[in-house]
Amino acid sequence: MALPQVSIDYIDPHTYPKGIAYADNQYLDMSKAKLSILDYGFLHSDATYDVVHVWKGSFFRLDLYLDRFFSGLEKLHMSIPYSKDEVSRILHNCVALSGHKNAYVEMICTRGNSPSFSRDPRDVINRFMAFAVPFGSVSNPKLMKQGTHAAINPTVRIPPSSIDPSIKNYHWLDLIKGLYDAYSQGGETAILLDTVGNVTEGPGFNIFCVKDRTIKTPDLGILPGITRRTVFDLCNTLNITCEATTVTPAQLEDADEVFISSTAGCIMPITKINQKTIGNGSPGPLFQLLKDAFWEKHENSEWSLPINYNG
Ligand code: PLP
């Protein structure tokens, strides 16, 4: 039997959001930014990344995202040939070239690939990429008004001693299994516990519960979210007590309010956990206060960095 022909002029059948990527010292249309299938970032999920948003033409708290990204690189023994200022400039250029006023901006470092297919991570040259695409919220107006129904997963556990959750990573199989389990329980999203049964986080978000005007959020088994940090900062200025501590599933179900936080969705209400309605079933007053304060801070020049779209 004749061998099939090897394709030389590859035609990419996929579609891409409108945006600009940076890879191999070049700014590219999103559809042109490629990763080798031998890259350990793809083969082993051996990568770290970060996501910052641009709102009305300004980055929000970019310095904090850069700090977290560089801390992840160090913990994973990865290095890139750019300083924080240079990464900031690359991200800025991606957004400016894309023209997007509201953007989702990602910086990535993969372990890279080895020409000899060596399994020793020290033999591999790490690869940096970045991109800016339109901001798409993981929430929507209906969920912001009514709240999301979350299911606490009965089986999947996050053991912090295995994959350090404080490094932003693509090891999402636990979170994805959590989501499928949640759908089968009638939920819209998932909440995962750690190995001793305390609440950790969900697929792409941190969790907060409110009881008698005191806010609590898990302190272990989590990615220290930048939106979570912003909730702490806002609580500080608003004189609201917010503690990072152990949170049990019972405390969540018994809370007056529950809300979640993420760069891609900001602060979002949860109004049902498992079969239990939270509070009166509507987003609560502290959620409303913090969500409004969060968006107001986007106008504050101390927390935002404007993009120069004209070069
Ligand atoms: N937890 C996980 C696992 C995440 O992936 C994310 C964000 O993607 C968060 C929490 C929230 O972090 P941030 O507020 O920095 O977006």
Short mmCIF file of C-alpha atoms and ligand atoms in Angstrom, two decimals:
data_model
loop_
_atom_site.label_atom_id
_atom_site.label_comp_id
_atom_site.label_asym_id
_atom_site.label_seq_id
_atom_site.Cartn_x
_atom_site.Cartn_y
_atom_site.Cartn_z
CA MET A 1 0.00 0.00 0.00
CA ALA A 2 1.34 3.45 -0.88
CA LEU A 3 2.28 5.69 2.01
CA PRO A 4 0.16 8.83 2.45
CA GLN A 5 1.74 12.07 1.30
CA VAL A 6 3.44 14.26 3.89
CA SER A 7 1.76 17.65 4.03
CA ILE A 8 4.18 20.48 3.40
CA ASP A 9 1.79 23.40 3.11
CA TYR A 10 -0.20 22.77 6.27
CA ILE A 11 -3.65 24.30 6.22
CA ASP A 12 -4.83 25.09 9.74
CA PRO A 13 -8.54 24.14 9.99
CA HIS A 14 -9.04 25.82 13.39
CA THR A 15 -10.45 29.25 14.09
CA TYR A 16 -8.86 31.73 16.51
CA PRO A 17 -10.07 34.78 18.39
CA LYS A 18 -8.83 38.07 16.99
CA GLY A 19 -5.63 38.93 18.77
CA ILE A 20 -1.87 39.19 18.81
CA ALA A 21 0.64 36.69 20.17
CA TYR A 22 4.34 36.93 20.91
CA ALA A 23 6.62 33.96 20.29
CA ASP A 24 10.23 33.55 19.21
CA ASN A 25 10.90 37.32 19.30
CA GLN A 26 8.03 38.11 16.95
CA TYR A 27 4.54 39.56 17.23
CA LEU A 28 2.13 37.34 15.32
CA ASP A 29 -1.51 36.99 14.45
CA MET A 30 -3.08 34.55 16.98
CA SER A 31 -3.49 31.91 14.26
CA LYS A 32 0.27 31.90 13.62
CA ALA A 33 1.48 31.26 17.18
CA LYS A 34 2.33 27.55 17.41
CA LEU A 35 3.81 25.15 19.92
CA SER A 36 5.72 21.97 19.03
CA ILE A 37 3.82 18.83 20.03
CA LEU A 38 7.13 17.69 21.58
CA ASP A 39 7.14 20.64 23.98
CA TYR A 40 6.93 19.29 27.56
CA GLY A 41 4.45 22.04 28.27
CA PHE A 42 2.09 20.07 26.04
CA LEU A 43 3.29 16.51 26.68
CA HIS A 44 3.61 16.78 30.48
CA SER A 45 1.67 19.96 31.38
CA ASP A 46 5.11 21.18 32.42
CA ALA A 47 4.44 24.89 32.26
CA THR A 48 3.42 27.92 34.24
CA TYR A 49 1.37 30.85 33.10
CA ASP A 50 -0.47 33.93 34.24
CA VAL A 51 -3.45 35.91 33.09
CA VAL A 52 -4.05 39.61 33.61
CA HIS A 53 -6.96 41.60 32.26
CA VAL A 54 -7.09 44.92 30.48
CA TRP A 55 -10.20 46.95 31.14
CA LYS A 56 -11.09 50.15 29.26
CA GLY A 57 -7.56 50.36 27.88
CA SER A 58 -5.61 49.76 31.13
CA PHE A 59 -3.96 46.75 32.76
CA PHE A 60 -5.33 46.03 36.24
CA ARG A 61 -2.60 45.40 38.89
CA LEU A 62 -0.12 44.09 36.32
CA ASP A 63 2.79 44.23 38.79
CA LEU A 64 1.12 41.59 41.01
CA TYR A 65 0.58 39.22 38.09
CA LEU A 66 4.20 39.63 36.98
CA ASP A 67 5.41 38.89 40.52
CA ARG A 68 3.34 35.70 40.63
CA PHE A 69 4.52 34.60 37.18
CA PHE A 70 8.19 35.13 38.04
CA SER A 71 7.74 33.36 41.37
CA GLY A 72 6.25 30.34 39.50
CA LEU A 73 9.22 30.34 37.10
CA GLU A 74 11.65 30.25 39.99
CA LYS A 75 9.81 27.46 41.83
CA LEU A 76 9.79 25.36 38.63
CA HIS A 77 13.49 26.03 37.85
CA MET A 78 12.53 27.77 34.63
CA SER A 79 14.11 30.85 33.17
CA ILE A 80 13.24 33.24 30.37
CA PRO A 81 15.51 35.79 28.70
CA TYR A 82 13.33 38.72 29.83
CA SER A 83 13.08 40.86 32.95
CA LYS A 84 9.71 41.78 34.49
CA ASP A 85 9.88 45.14 32.71
CA GLU A 86 10.53 43.44 29.40
CA VAL A 87 7.62 41.02 29.87
CA SER A 88 5.47 44.01 30.79
CA ARG A 89 6.53 45.71 27.52
CA ILE A 90 5.79 42.54 25.47
CA LEU A 91 2.30 42.24 27.01
CA HIS A 92 1.73 45.94 26.43
CA ASN A 93 2.72 45.58 22.77
CA CYS A 94 0.44 42.54 22.28
CA VAL A 95 -2.52 44.55 23.58
CA ALA A 96 -1.64 47.73 21.68
CA LEU A 97 -1.17 45.82 18.42
CA SER A 98 -4.45 43.94 18.95
CA GLY A 99 -6.29 47.23 19.54
CA HIS A 100 -8.47 45.55 22.21
CA LYS A 101 -9.68 47.90 24.96
CA ASN A 102 -10.91 44.98 27.08
CA ALA A 103 -8.49 42.10 26.81
CA TYR A 104 -7.52 38.76 28.32
CA VAL A 105 -3.73 38.74 28.35
CA GLU A 106 -1.74 35.58 29.00
CA MET A 107 1.99 35.01 29.56
CA ILE A 108 3.25 31.42 29.41
CA CYS A 109 6.49 29.60 29.98
CA THR A 110 6.67 25.96 28.91
CA ARG A 111 9.54 23.63 29.78
CA GLY A 112 10.24 23.52 26.02
CA ASN A 113 11.53 20.61 23.98
CA SER A 114 14.82 18.82 23.66
CA PRO A 115 16.20 17.99 20.20
CA SER A 116 17.40 14.62 21.59
CA PHE A 117 14.07 13.98 23.36
CA SER A 118 15.97 13.92 26.65
CA ARG A 119 13.76 13.32 29.69
CA ASP A 120 16.10 15.40 31.88
CA PRO A 121 14.35 18.77 32.40
CA ARG A 122 17.74 20.48 32.70
CA ASP A 123 18.48 19.69 29.05
CA VAL A 124 15.52 21.63 27.76
CA ILE A 125 15.32 25.25 26.73
CA ASN A 126 12.32 26.97 28.27
CA ARG A 127 9.94 28.75 25.94
CA PHE A 128 8.13 32.03 26.57
CA MET A 129 4.95 33.02 24.74
CA ALA A 130 2.27 35.64 25.34
CA PHE A 131 -0.98 36.75 23.78
CA ALA A 132 -3.83 39.24 23.99
CA VAL A 133 -7.37 38.32 22.90
CA PRO A 134 -10.76 39.93 23.67
CA PHE A 135 -11.80 39.75 27.33
CA GLY A 136 -14.48 37.09 27.69
CA SER A 137 -15.93 36.77 31.17
CA VAL A 138 -16.44 33.29 32.59
CA SER A 139 -19.63 34.75 34.07
CA ASN A 140 -22.64 36.40 32.43
CA PRO A 141 -25.37 38.90 33.48
CA LYS A 142 -27.82 36.12 34.44
CA LEU A 143 -25.30 34.41 36.77
CA MET A 144 -24.25 37.78 38.23
CA LYS A 145 -27.90 38.49 39.07
CA GLN A 146 -29.01 35.03 40.21
CA GLY A 147 -25.76 33.44 41.35
CA THR A 148 -24.18 30.14 40.39
CA HIS A 149 -25.03 26.69 41.74
CA ALA A 150 -21.81 24.99 42.93
CA ALA A 151 -21.38 21.35 43.91
CA ILE A 152 -18.78 20.30 46.48
CA ASN A 153 -16.97 17.35 44.97
CA PRO A 154 -17.28 14.19 47.08
CA THR A 155 -14.19 12.36 45.75
CA VAL A 156 -11.55 14.50 44.00
CA ARG A 157 -8.97 15.98 46.40
CA ILE A 158 -6.25 18.63 45.97
CA PRO A 159 -3.09 17.48 47.81
CA PRO A 160 -0.78 20.56 48.02
CA SER A 161 2.21 18.25 48.60
CA SER A 162 1.78 16.85 45.08
CA ILE A 163 1.49 19.75 42.63
CA ASP A 164 2.08 23.06 44.38
CA PRO A 165 -1.21 24.91 43.80
CA SER A 166 0.48 28.25 44.49
CA ILE A 167 2.17 27.92 41.07
CA LYS A 168 -0.34 28.77 38.35
CA ASN A 169 -0.46 25.60 36.27
CA TYR A 170 -2.27 23.64 33.58
CA HIS A 171 -2.81 20.49 35.71
CA TRP A 172 -6.54 20.79 35.43
CA LEU A 173 -7.67 17.14 35.35
CA ASP A 174 -8.85 17.30 38.98
CA LEU A 175 -10.76 20.51 38.27
CA ILE A 176 -12.23 19.13 35.03
CA LYS A 177 -13.36 15.92 36.76
CA GLY A 178 -14.85 18.17 39.44
CA LEU A 179 -16.82 20.00 36.75
CA TYR A 180 -18.22 16.83 35.16
CA ASP A 181 -19.19 15.50 38.61
CA ALA A 182 -20.85 18.87 39.37
CA TYR A 183 -22.88 18.76 36.14
CA SER A 184 -24.13 15.28 37.03
CA GLN A 185 -25.18 16.61 40.48
CA GLY A 186 -27.14 19.44 38.81
CA GLY A 187 -24.47 22.07 39.59
CA GLU A 188 -22.90 24.63 37.27
CA THR A 189 -19.45 24.64 38.83
CA ALA A 190 -17.35 22.67 41.30
CA ILE A 191 -15.68 23.21 44.64
CA LEU A 192 -12.81 20.92 45.58
CA LEU A 193 -11.62 19.88 49.03
CA ASP A 194 -8.13 19.02 50.26
CA THR A 195 -7.08 15.64 51.64
CA VAL A 196 -8.43 16.42 55.14
CA GLY A 197 -11.76 17.60 53.78
CA ASN A 198 -11.36 21.39 53.96
CA VAL A 199 -12.47 23.67 51.13
CA THR A 200 -9.76 24.71 48.63
CA GLU A 201 -10.87 26.28 45.33
CA GLY A 202 -12.71 25.62 42.10
CA PRO A 203 -11.92 25.54 38.38
CA GLY A 204 -10.24 28.92 37.96
CA PHE A 205 -11.47 30.66 41.09
CA ASN A 206 -10.98 31.28 44.83
CA ILE A 207 -13.87 31.00 47.29
CA PHE A 208 -15.15 33.27 50.09
CA CYS A 209 -17.93 32.79 52.63
CA VAL A 210 -19.56 35.41 54.83
CA LYS A 211 -20.99 34.82 58.30
CA ASP A 212 -22.14 37.73 60.49
CA ARG A 213 -20.25 40.21 58.25
CA THR A 214 -16.92 38.35 58.63
CA ILE A 215 -15.44 37.00 55.41
CA LYS A 216 -13.37 33.81 55.35
CA THR A 217 -11.40 32.26 52.51
CA PRO A 218 -9.26 29.09 52.48
CA ASP A 219 -5.60 29.62 53.26
CA LEU A 220 -4.18 26.30 51.96
CA GLY A 221 -4.43 24.19 48.80
CA ILE A 222 -5.08 27.22 46.64
CA LEU A 223 -3.63 29.50 44.03
CA PRO A 224 -3.21 32.86 45.79
CA GLY A 225 -5.44 34.66 43.31
CA ILE A 226 -4.76 38.28 42.46
CA THR A 227 -8.52 38.94 42.56
CA ARG A 228 -8.54 37.26 46.02
CA ARG A 229 -5.73 39.61 47.06
CA THR A 230 -7.80 42.52 45.73
CA VAL A 231 -10.75 41.37 47.87
CA PHE A 232 -8.44 41.54 50.93
CA ASP A 233 -7.25 45.03 49.93
CA LEU A 234 -10.81 46.25 49.37
CA CYS A 235 -11.96 44.78 52.71
CA ASN A 236 -9.11 46.62 54.38
CA THR A 237 -10.21 49.99 52.99
CA LEU A 238 -13.89 49.22 53.70
CA ASN A 239 -13.25 48.06 57.30
CA ILE A 240 -14.60 44.58 56.67
CA THR A 241 -12.93 41.62 58.41
CA CYS A 242 -11.53 39.14 55.89
CA GLU A 243 -9.51 36.15 57.10
CA ALA A 244 -7.48 33.50 55.29
CA THR A 245 -8.18 30.41 57.36
CA THR A 246 -9.56 26.88 57.30
CA VAL A 247 -13.02 26.74 55.72
CA THR A 248 -15.13 23.59 56.03
CA PRO A 249 -17.88 22.47 53.63
CA ALA A 250 -20.39 22.95 56.50
CA GLN A 251 -19.28 26.59 56.92
CA LEU A 252 -19.85 27.17 53.22
CA GLU A 253 -23.32 25.64 53.26
CA ASP A 254 -24.23 27.56 56.43
CA ALA A 255 -22.88 30.93 55.20
CA ASP A 256 -24.94 34.11 54.82
CA GLU A 257 -23.19 34.69 51.48
CA VAL A 258 -20.73 32.85 49.26
CA PHE A 259 -18.82 34.40 46.37
CA ILE A 260 -15.89 33.47 44.15
CA SER A 261 -13.11 35.49 42.51
CA SER A 262 -11.09 35.21 39.31
CA THR A 263 -9.38 37.48 36.80
CA ALA A 264 -11.59 36.09 34.06
CA GLY A 265 -14.84 36.65 35.95
CA CYS A 266 -13.95 39.10 38.75
CA ILE A 267 -16.19 38.69 41.84
CA MET A 268 -19.16 36.40 41.27
CA PRO A 269 -21.99 35.22 43.57
CA ILE A 270 -22.75 31.60 44.51
CA THR A 271 -26.33 31.16 45.68
CA LYS A 272 -26.64 27.39 45.95
CA ILE A 273 -24.18 24.77 47.20
CA ASN A 274 -25.11 21.14 46.68
CA GLN A 275 -28.85 21.22 47.46
CA LYS A 276 -28.60 24.07 50.01
CA THR A 277 -29.71 27.63 49.14
CA ILE A 278 -27.25 30.22 50.46
CA GLY A 279 -28.80 33.09 52.44
CA ASN A 280 -32.06 34.11 50.79
CA GLY A 281 -30.96 32.70 47.43
CA SER A 282 -29.88 36.06 45.97
CA PRO A 283 -26.43 37.66 45.79
CA GLY A 284 -25.74 39.23 49.20
CA PRO A 285 -24.90 42.81 50.27
CA LEU A 286 -21.17 42.26 50.90
CA PHE A 287 -20.79 40.68 47.48
CA GLN A 288 -22.52 43.73 45.90
CA LEU A 289 -20.36 46.16 47.86
CA LEU A 290 -17.09 44.41 46.96
CA LYS A 291 -18.03 43.88 43.31
CA ASP A 292 -18.83 47.60 42.90
CA ALA A 293 -15.65 48.63 44.74
CA PHE A 294 -13.65 46.23 42.56
CA TRP A 295 -14.82 47.90 39.34
CA GLU A 296 -14.37 51.40 40.79
CA LYS A 297 -10.71 50.55 41.48
CA HIS A 298 -10.21 50.05 37.75
CA GLU A 299 -10.41 53.84 37.44
CA ASN A 300 -7.71 54.31 40.11
CA SER A 301 -4.31 55.14 38.60
CA GLU A 302 -2.46 53.38 41.45
CA TRP A 303 -3.97 50.06 40.39
CA SER A 304 -4.07 50.46 36.64
CA LEU A 305 -1.56 50.99 33.86
CA PRO A 306 -2.83 52.58 30.64
CA ILE A 307 -1.98 51.09 27.24
CA ASN A 308 -0.55 53.41 24.63
CA TYR A 309 -2.32 52.25 21.47
CA ASN A 310 -0.41 54.63 19.23
CA GLY A 311 3.05 53.17 19.76
N1 PLP B 1 -7.50 29.21 41.39
C1 PLP B 1 -7.17 28.65 40.20
C2 PLP B 1 -6.91 27.19 40.12
C3 PLP B 1 -7.05 29.45 39.05
O1 PLP B 1 -6.71 28.89 37.88
C4 PLP B 1 -7.34 30.82 39.15
C5 PLP B 1 -7.27 31.68 37.98
O2 PLP B 1 -7.18 31.23 36.85
C6 PLP B 1 -7.70 31.36 40.41
C7 PLP B 1 -7.75 30.52 41.51
C8 PLP B 1 -8.00 32.84 40.57
O3 PLP B 1 -6.82 33.59 40.46
P1 PLP B 1 -6.81 35.08 39.89
O4 PLP B 1 -7.71 35.89 40.73
O5 PLP B 1 -5.40 35.51 39.98
O6 PLP B 1 -7.30 35.00 38.46
#
